[in-house]
mmCIF file of C-alpha atoms in Angstrom:
data_model
loop_
_atom_site.group_PDB
_atom_site.id
_atom_site.type_symbol
_atom_site.label_atom_id
_atom_site.label_comp_id
_atom_site.label_asym_id
_atom_site.label_seq_id
_atom_site.Cartn_x
_atom_site.Cartn_y
_atom_site.Cartn_z
ATOM 1 C CA UNK A 1 0.000 0.000 0.000
ATOM 2 C CA UNK A 2 2.916 2.344 0.766
ATOM 3 C CA UNK A 3 4.391 1.721 -2.660
ATOM 4 C CA UNK A 4 1.049 2.399 -4.332
ATOM 5 C CA UNK A 5 0.687 5.641 -2.389
ATOM 6 C CA UNK A 6 4.204 6.652 -3.412
ATOM 7 C CA UNK A 7 3.506 5.996 -7.085
ATOM 8 C CA UNK A 8 0.239 7.912 -6.824
ATOM 9 C CA UNK A 9 2.003 10.918 -5.343
ATOM 10 C CA UNK A 10 4.716 10.791 -8.006
ATOM 11 C CA UNK A 11 2.153 10.564 -10.776
ATOM 12 C CA UNK A 12 0.078 13.505 -9.597
ATOM 13 C CA UNK A 13 3.096 15.644 -8.766
ATOM 14 C CA UNK A 14 3.699 16.178 -12.494
ATOM 15 C CA UNK A 15 1.574 18.155 -14.917
ATOM 16 C CA UNK A 16 1.286 15.584 -17.706
ATOM 17 C CA UNK A 17 -1.450 13.385 -16.143
ATOM 18 C CA UNK A 18 -3.576 16.455 -15.398
ATOM 19 C CA UNK A 19 -3.185 17.776 -18.922
ATOM 20 C CA UNK A 20 -3.847 14.335 -20.415
ATOM 21 C CA UNK A 21 -6.938 13.796 -18.261
ATOM 22 C CA UNK A 22 -8.427 17.143 -19.262
ATOM 23 C CA UNK A 23 -7.569 16.588 -22.921
ATOM 24 C CA UNK A 24 -9.008 13.063 -22.999
ATOM 25 C CA UNK A 25 -12.232 14.180 -21.323
ATOM 26 C CA UNK A 26 -12.506 17.200 -23.587
ATOM 27 C CA UNK A 27 -12.042 15.168 -26.751
ATOM 28 C CA UNK A 28 -14.468 12.371 -25.907
ATOM 29 C CA UNK A 29 -17.169 14.616 -24.474
ATOM 30 C CA UNK A 30 -16.523 17.387 -26.990
ATOM 31 C CA UNK A 31 -16.998 15.110 -29.985
ATOM 32 C CA UNK A 32 -20.259 13.850 -28.529
ATOM 33 C CA UNK A 33 -21.473 17.425 -28.124
ATOM 34 C CA UNK A 34 -20.440 18.396 -31.645
ATOM 35 C CA UNK A 35 -22.177 15.382 -33.175
ATOM 36 C CA UNK A 36 -25.332 16.065 -31.176
ATOM 37 C CA UNK A 37 -25.401 19.702 -32.285
ATOM 38 C CA UNK A 38 -24.542 18.925 -35.913
ATOM 39 C CA UNK A 39 -27.228 16.241 -36.323
ATOM 40 C CA UNK A 40 -30.289 17.875 -37.883
ATOM 41 C CA UNK A 41 -32.435 14.836 -37.215
ATOM 42 C CA UNK A 42 -31.593 13.879 -33.644
ATOM 43 C CA UNK A 43 -33.602 10.677 -33.960
ATOM 44 C CA UNK A 44 -30.847 9.266 -36.190
ATOM 45 C CA UNK A 45 -28.192 9.752 -33.508
ATOM 46 C CA UNK A 46 -27.276 6.479 -31.842
ATOM 47 C CA UNK A 47 -25.362 5.453 -28.750
ATOM 48 C CA UNK A 48 -22.249 4.426 -30.665
ATOM 49 C CA UNK A 49 -22.088 7.739 -32.509
ATOM 50 C CA UNK A 50 -22.007 9.656 -29.246
ATOM 51 C CA UNK A 51 -18.927 7.659 -28.197
ATOM 52 C CA UNK A 52 -17.031 8.247 -31.434
ATOM 53 C CA UNK A 53 -14.385 10.276 -29.584
ATOM 54 C CA UNK A 54 -13.225 7.375 -27.387
ATOM 55 C CA UNK A 55 -10.529 6.546 -29.914
ATOM 56 C CA UNK A 56 -9.001 10.008 -29.561
ATOM 57 C CA UNK A 57 -9.207 9.740 -25.783
ATOM 58 C CA UNK A 58 -7.406 6.404 -26.028
ATOM 59 C CA UNK A 59 -4.486 8.049 -27.830
ATOM 60 C CA UNK A 60 -4.155 10.566 -25.001
ATOM 61 C CA UNK A 61 -4.258 7.799 -22.386
ATOM 62 C CA UNK A 62 -1.471 5.951 -24.202
ATOM 63 C CA UNK A 63 0.648 9.094 -24.121
ATOM 64 C CA UNK A 64 -0.100 9.544 -20.411
ATOM 65 C CA UNK A 65 0.896 5.967 -19.621
ATOM 66 C CA UNK A 66 4.157 6.218 -21.534
ATOM 67 C CA UNK A 67 5.088 9.540 -19.919
ATOM 68 C CA UNK A 68 4.421 8.144 -16.448
ATOM 69 C CA UNK A 69 7.507 5.934 -16.756
ATOM 70 C CA UNK A 70 9.699 7.613 -19.378
ATOM 71 C CA UNK A 71 9.859 10.921 -17.511
ATOM 72 C CA UNK A 72 11.321 9.060 -14.549
ATOM 73 C CA UNK A 73 14.091 7.723 -16.775
ATOM 74 C CA UNK A 74 14.586 11.171 -18.264
ATOM 75 C CA UNK A 75 15.089 12.910 -14.922
ATOM 76 C CA UNK A 76 16.769 9.974 -13.175
ATOM 77 C CA UNK A 77 14.132 9.596 -10.448
ATOM 78 C CA UNK A 78 13.736 5.934 -11.365
ATOM 79 C CA UNK A 79 17.176 5.279 -9.866
ATOM 80 C CA UNK A 80 16.047 6.755 -6.561
ATOM 81 C CA UNK A 81 12.926 4.583 -6.643
ATOM 82 C CA UNK A 82 14.968 1.421 -7.277
ATOM 83 C CA UNK A 83 17.394 2.326 -4.490
ATOM 84 C CA UNK A 84 14.549 2.874 -2.043
ATOM 85 C CA UNK A 85 12.744 -0.284 -3.168
ATOM 86 C CA UNK A 86 15.204 -2.860 -4.562
ATOM 87 C CA UNK A 87 12.270 -4.990 -5.741
ATOM 88 C CA UNK A 88 11.976 -3.497 -9.221
ATOM 89 C CA UNK A 89 9.086 -5.786 -10.098
ATOM 90 C CA UNK A 90 6.993 -4.321 -7.297
ATOM 91 C CA UNK A 91 7.826 -0.770 -8.392
ATOM 92 C CA UNK A 92 6.813 -1.391 -11.990
ATOM 93 C CA UNK A 93 3.634 -3.246 -11.046
ATOM 94 C CA UNK A 94 2.630 -0.485 -8.628
ATOM 95 C CA UNK A 95 3.204 2.167 -11.285
ATOM 96 C CA UNK A 96 1.199 0.208 -13.858
ATOM 97 C CA UNK A 97 -1.615 -0.289 -11.350
ATOM 98 C CA UNK A 98 -1.835 3.389 -10.420
ATOM 99 C CA UNK A 99 -1.744 4.571 -14.025
ATOM 100 C CA UNK A 100 -4.325 1.948 -15.037
ATOM 101 C CA UNK A 101 -6.647 3.049 -12.221
ATOM 102 C CA UNK A 102 -6.423 6.681 -13.313
ATOM 103 C CA UNK A 103 -6.970 5.735 -16.954
ATOM 104 C CA UNK A 104 -10.002 3.661 -15.997
ATOM 105 C CA UNK A 105 -11.561 6.576 -14.123
ATOM 106 C CA UNK A 106 -10.882 8.895 -17.066
ATOM 107 C CA UNK A 107 -12.528 6.406 -19.415
ATOM 108 C CA UNK A 108 -15.652 6.023 -17.314
ATOM 109 C CA UNK A 109 -16.086 9.768 -16.749
ATOM 110 C CA UNK A 110 -15.453 10.462 -20.435
ATOM 111 C CA UNK A 111 -17.872 7.809 -21.692
ATOM 112 C CA UNK A 112 -20.742 8.658 -19.359
ATOM 113 C CA UNK A 113 -20.005 12.359 -19.827
ATOM 114 C CA UNK A 114 -20.261 11.967 -23.587
ATOM 115 C CA UNK A 115 -23.508 10.044 -23.252
ATOM 116 C CA UNK A 116 -24.970 12.621 -20.865
ATOM 117 C CA UNK A 117 -23.908 15.543 -23.059
ATOM 118 C CA UNK A 118 -25.515 14.011 -26.134
ATOM 119 C CA UNK A 119 -28.632 13.239 -24.110
ATOM 120 C CA UNK A 120 -28.969 16.899 -23.127
ATOM 121 C CA UNK A 121 -28.134 18.389 -26.535
ATOM 122 C CA UNK A 122 -30.180 15.898 -28.547
ATOM 123 C CA UNK A 123 -33.190 15.026 -26.390
ATOM 124 C CA UNK A 124 -34.991 13.456 -29.342
ATOM 125 C CA UNK A 125 -32.305 10.824 -29.898
ATOM 126 C CA UNK A 126 -32.725 7.272 -28.661
ATOM 127 C CA UNK A 127 -29.695 7.062 -26.376
ATOM 128 C CA UNK A 128 -31.014 4.593 -23.836
ATOM 129 C CA UNK A 129 -28.332 2.281 -22.485
ATOM 130 C CA UNK A 130 -30.212 -0.919 -23.126
ATOM 131 C CA UNK A 131 -28.992 -4.437 -22.567
ATOM 132 C CA UNK A 132 -25.506 -5.847 -22.146
ATOM 133 C CA UNK A 133 -24.274 -4.429 -25.447
ATOM 134 C CA UNK A 134 -25.321 -0.901 -24.536
ATOM 135 C CA UNK A 135 -23.688 -0.986 -21.119
ATOM 136 C CA UNK A 136 -20.562 -2.563 -22.605
ATOM 137 C CA UNK A 137 -20.287 0.224 -25.182
ATOM 138 C CA UNK A 138 -20.351 2.890 -22.473
ATOM 139 C CA UNK A 139 -18.927 1.358 -19.301
ATOM 140 C CA UNK A 140 -16.433 -0.693 -21.309
ATOM 141 C CA UNK A 141 -14.470 2.399 -22.298
ATOM 142 C CA UNK A 142 -12.972 2.619 -18.812
ATOM 143 C CA UNK A 143 -11.846 -1.012 -18.955
ATOM 144 C CA UNK A 144 -10.209 -0.449 -22.335
ATOM 145 C CA UNK A 145 -8.424 2.694 -21.146
ATOM 146 C CA UNK A 146 -7.119 0.881 -18.057
ATOM 147 C CA UNK A 147 -5.682 -2.036 -20.030
ATOM 148 C CA UNK A 148 -4.255 0.298 -22.671
ATOM 149 C CA UNK A 149 -2.481 2.266 -19.924
ATOM 150 C CA UNK A 150 -0.727 -0.931 -18.801
ATOM 151 C CA UNK A 151 0.472 -1.487 -22.365
ATOM 152 C CA UNK A 152 1.756 2.097 -22.494
ATOM 153 C CA UNK A 153 3.664 1.717 -19.216
ATOM 154 C CA UNK A 154 5.211 -1.535 -20.457
ATOM 155 C CA UNK A 155 6.316 0.004 -23.747
ATOM 156 C CA UNK A 156 7.635 3.053 -21.912
ATOM 157 C CA UNK A 157 9.666 0.860 -19.558
ATOM 158 C CA UNK A 158 11.142 -1.059 -22.485
ATOM 159 C CA UNK A 159 12.013 1.996 -24.615
ATOM 160 C CA UNK A 160 12.791 4.445 -21.760
ATOM 161 C CA UNK A 161 12.501 7.481 -24.052
ATOM 162 C CA UNK A 162 9.310 9.529 -24.280
ATOM 163 C CA UNK A 163 9.489 10.292 -28.002
ATOM 164 C CA UNK A 164 10.273 6.704 -28.937
ATOM 165 C CA UNK A 165 7.625 5.116 -26.738
ATOM 166 C CA UNK A 166 4.909 7.562 -27.803
ATOM 167 C CA UNK A 167 5.820 7.146 -31.472
ATOM 168 C CA UNK A 168 5.599 3.361 -31.242
ATOM 169 C CA UNK A 169 2.244 3.448 -29.469
ATOM 170 C CA UNK A 170 0.591 6.006 -31.738
ATOM 171 C CA UNK A 171 1.975 4.693 -35.019
ATOM 172 C CA UNK A 172 0.921 1.165 -34.079
ATOM 173 C CA UNK A 173 -2.629 2.090 -33.106
ATOM 174 C CA UNK A 174 -3.319 4.756 -35.740
ATOM 175 C CA UNK A 175 -1.429 3.378 -38.722
ATOM 176 C CA UNK A 176 0.080 -0.086 -38.624
ATOM 177 C CA UNK A 177 -2.985 -2.012 -37.494
ATOM 178 C CA UNK A 178 -4.995 -0.456 -40.332
ATOM 179 C CA UNK A 179 -2.289 -1.027 -42.941
ATOM 180 C CA UNK A 180 -1.993 -4.721 -42.105
ATOM 181 C CA UNK A 181 -5.424 -5.264 -43.637
ATOM 182 C CA UNK A 182 -4.191 -4.377 -47.135
ATOM 183 C CA UNK A 183 -1.661 -7.230 -47.206
ATOM 184 C CA UNK A 184 -2.866 -9.630 -49.939
ATOM 185 C CA UNK A 185 -4.585 -12.837 -48.822
ATOM 186 C CA UNK A 186 -3.436 -12.896 -45.195
ATOM 187 C CA UNK A 187 -3.940 -9.260 -44.174
ATOM 188 C CA UNK A 188 -7.485 -9.621 -42.878
ATOM 189 C CA UNK A 189 -6.645 -12.779 -40.935
ATOM 190 C CA UNK A 190 -3.658 -11.121 -39.247
ATOM 191 C CA UNK A 191 -5.638 -7.964 -38.529
ATOM 192 C CA UNK A 192 -8.269 -9.933 -36.627
ATOM 193 C CA UNK A 193 -5.657 -10.809 -33.992
ATOM 194 C CA UNK A 194 -4.151 -7.370 -33.489
ATOM 195 C CA UNK A 195 -4.749 -5.928 -30.001
ATOM 196 C CA UNK A 196 -6.623 -2.735 -30.781
ATOM 197 C CA UNK A 197 -8.841 -4.504 -33.292
ATOM 198 C CA UNK A 198 -9.888 -6.671 -30.358
ATOM 199 C CA UNK A 199 -10.822 -3.462 -28.535
ATOM 200 C CA UNK A 200 -13.161 -2.525 -31.394
ATOM 201 C CA UNK A 201 -14.863 -5.895 -31.125
ATOM 202 C CA UNK A 202 -15.312 -5.500 -27.380
ATOM 203 C CA UNK A 203 -16.887 -2.062 -27.662
ATOM 204 C CA UNK A 204 -19.182 -3.286 -30.404
ATOM 205 C CA UNK A 205 -17.779 -1.492 -33.441
ATOM 206 C CA UNK A 206 -16.520 -4.514 -35.352
ATOM 207 C CA UNK A 207 -17.805 -5.837 -38.631
ATOM 208 C CA UNK A 208 -19.819 -9.018 -39.259
ATOM 209 C CA UNK A 209 -18.600 -12.457 -38.195
ATOM 210 C CA UNK A 210 -15.951 -11.376 -35.675
ATOM 211 C CA UNK A 211 -13.171 -13.854 -34.923
ATOM 212 C CA UNK A 212 -14.159 -13.876 -31.224
ATOM 213 C CA UNK A 213 -16.873 -12.425 -29.033
ATOM 214 C CA UNK A 214 -16.742 -9.149 -27.096
ATOM 215 C CA UNK A 215 -15.594 -10.430 -23.708
ATOM 216 C CA UNK A 216 -13.044 -12.901 -25.118
ATOM 217 C CA UNK A 217 -11.720 -9.962 -27.156
ATOM 218 C CA UNK A 218 -11.224 -7.932 -23.958
ATOM 219 C CA UNK A 219 -9.547 -10.926 -22.298
ATOM 220 C CA UNK A 220 -7.252 -11.260 -25.318
ATOM 221 C CA UNK A 221 -6.387 -7.551 -25.129
ATOM 222 C CA UNK A 222 -5.676 -7.875 -21.396
ATOM 223 C CA UNK A 223 -3.548 -10.946 -22.086
ATOM 224 C CA UNK A 224 -1.376 -8.986 -24.507
ATOM 225 C CA UNK A 225 -1.001 -6.257 -21.875
ATOM 226 C CA UNK A 226 0.042 -8.874 -19.297
ATOM 227 C CA UNK A 227 2.628 -10.353 -21.658
ATOM 228 C CA UNK A 228 4.111 -6.943 -22.455
ATOM 229 C CA UNK A 229 4.239 -6.004 -18.776
ATOM 230 C CA UNK A 230 5.933 -9.319 -17.953
ATOM 231 C CA UNK A 231 8.555 -8.708 -20.636
ATOM 232 C CA UNK A 232 9.073 -5.182 -19.290
ATOM 233 C CA UNK A 233 9.527 -6.526 -15.746
ATOM 234 C CA UNK A 234 12.138 -9.059 -16.922
ATOM 235 C CA UNK A 235 14.055 -6.448 -18.918
ATOM 236 C CA UNK A 236 13.956 -3.835 -16.152
ATOM 237 C CA UNK A 237 15.316 -6.359 -13.656
ATOM 238 C CA UNK A 238 18.188 -7.333 -15.950
ATOM 239 C CA UNK A 239 19.490 -3.968 -17.080
ATOM 240 C CA UNK A 240 20.846 -0.937 -15.298
ATOM 241 C CA UNK A 241 18.408 1.812 -14.364
#
């Protein structure tokens, strides 16, 4: 508990998580408001449309997660942390847990904020959160953000440089996963197993005949995060700080 409290204090003592939280909330909720205002026929506005901005919020969360660890390498505070707590595994797991918790809260506030904003600005739209799929589309954003934050911390720990880690995360999510689909014959099959495509399936924005269901897709995404974090733990324990 002491280690978790320490990582929480370190995280909130910097400006980047505050900026990222405000930016993520603004983008997700802002897009919902813009769509609600721009829709002439509010009855055509659906629940998924109001949450269109979650993808932009996810990018911000990835940046936040990477910065949470790379800034410590940049300013050398990670050495102090490892000297105070020789168990590097515990330090990295505590940091990942704290960042994931913050990301999860941001995701939930953003998703329900976007839904509420659209509900107010487009009262004629059918935005009822009905059934498991509806709740998954809204409440699931926080789960996705939390797992994505763990991936970002793992990549940041492996790369140790802010620019490099952020570039890898953003290029992978925004470009590479989409480009894989254009590979002849095997592109679509490979794309089905990429991590952020699994996120789309979980939140309900996938195409017909998905390779796995929503909850198995989230479990698969979480499994990839666990593997990356395990690799990061092994590497951090083997190399110098």
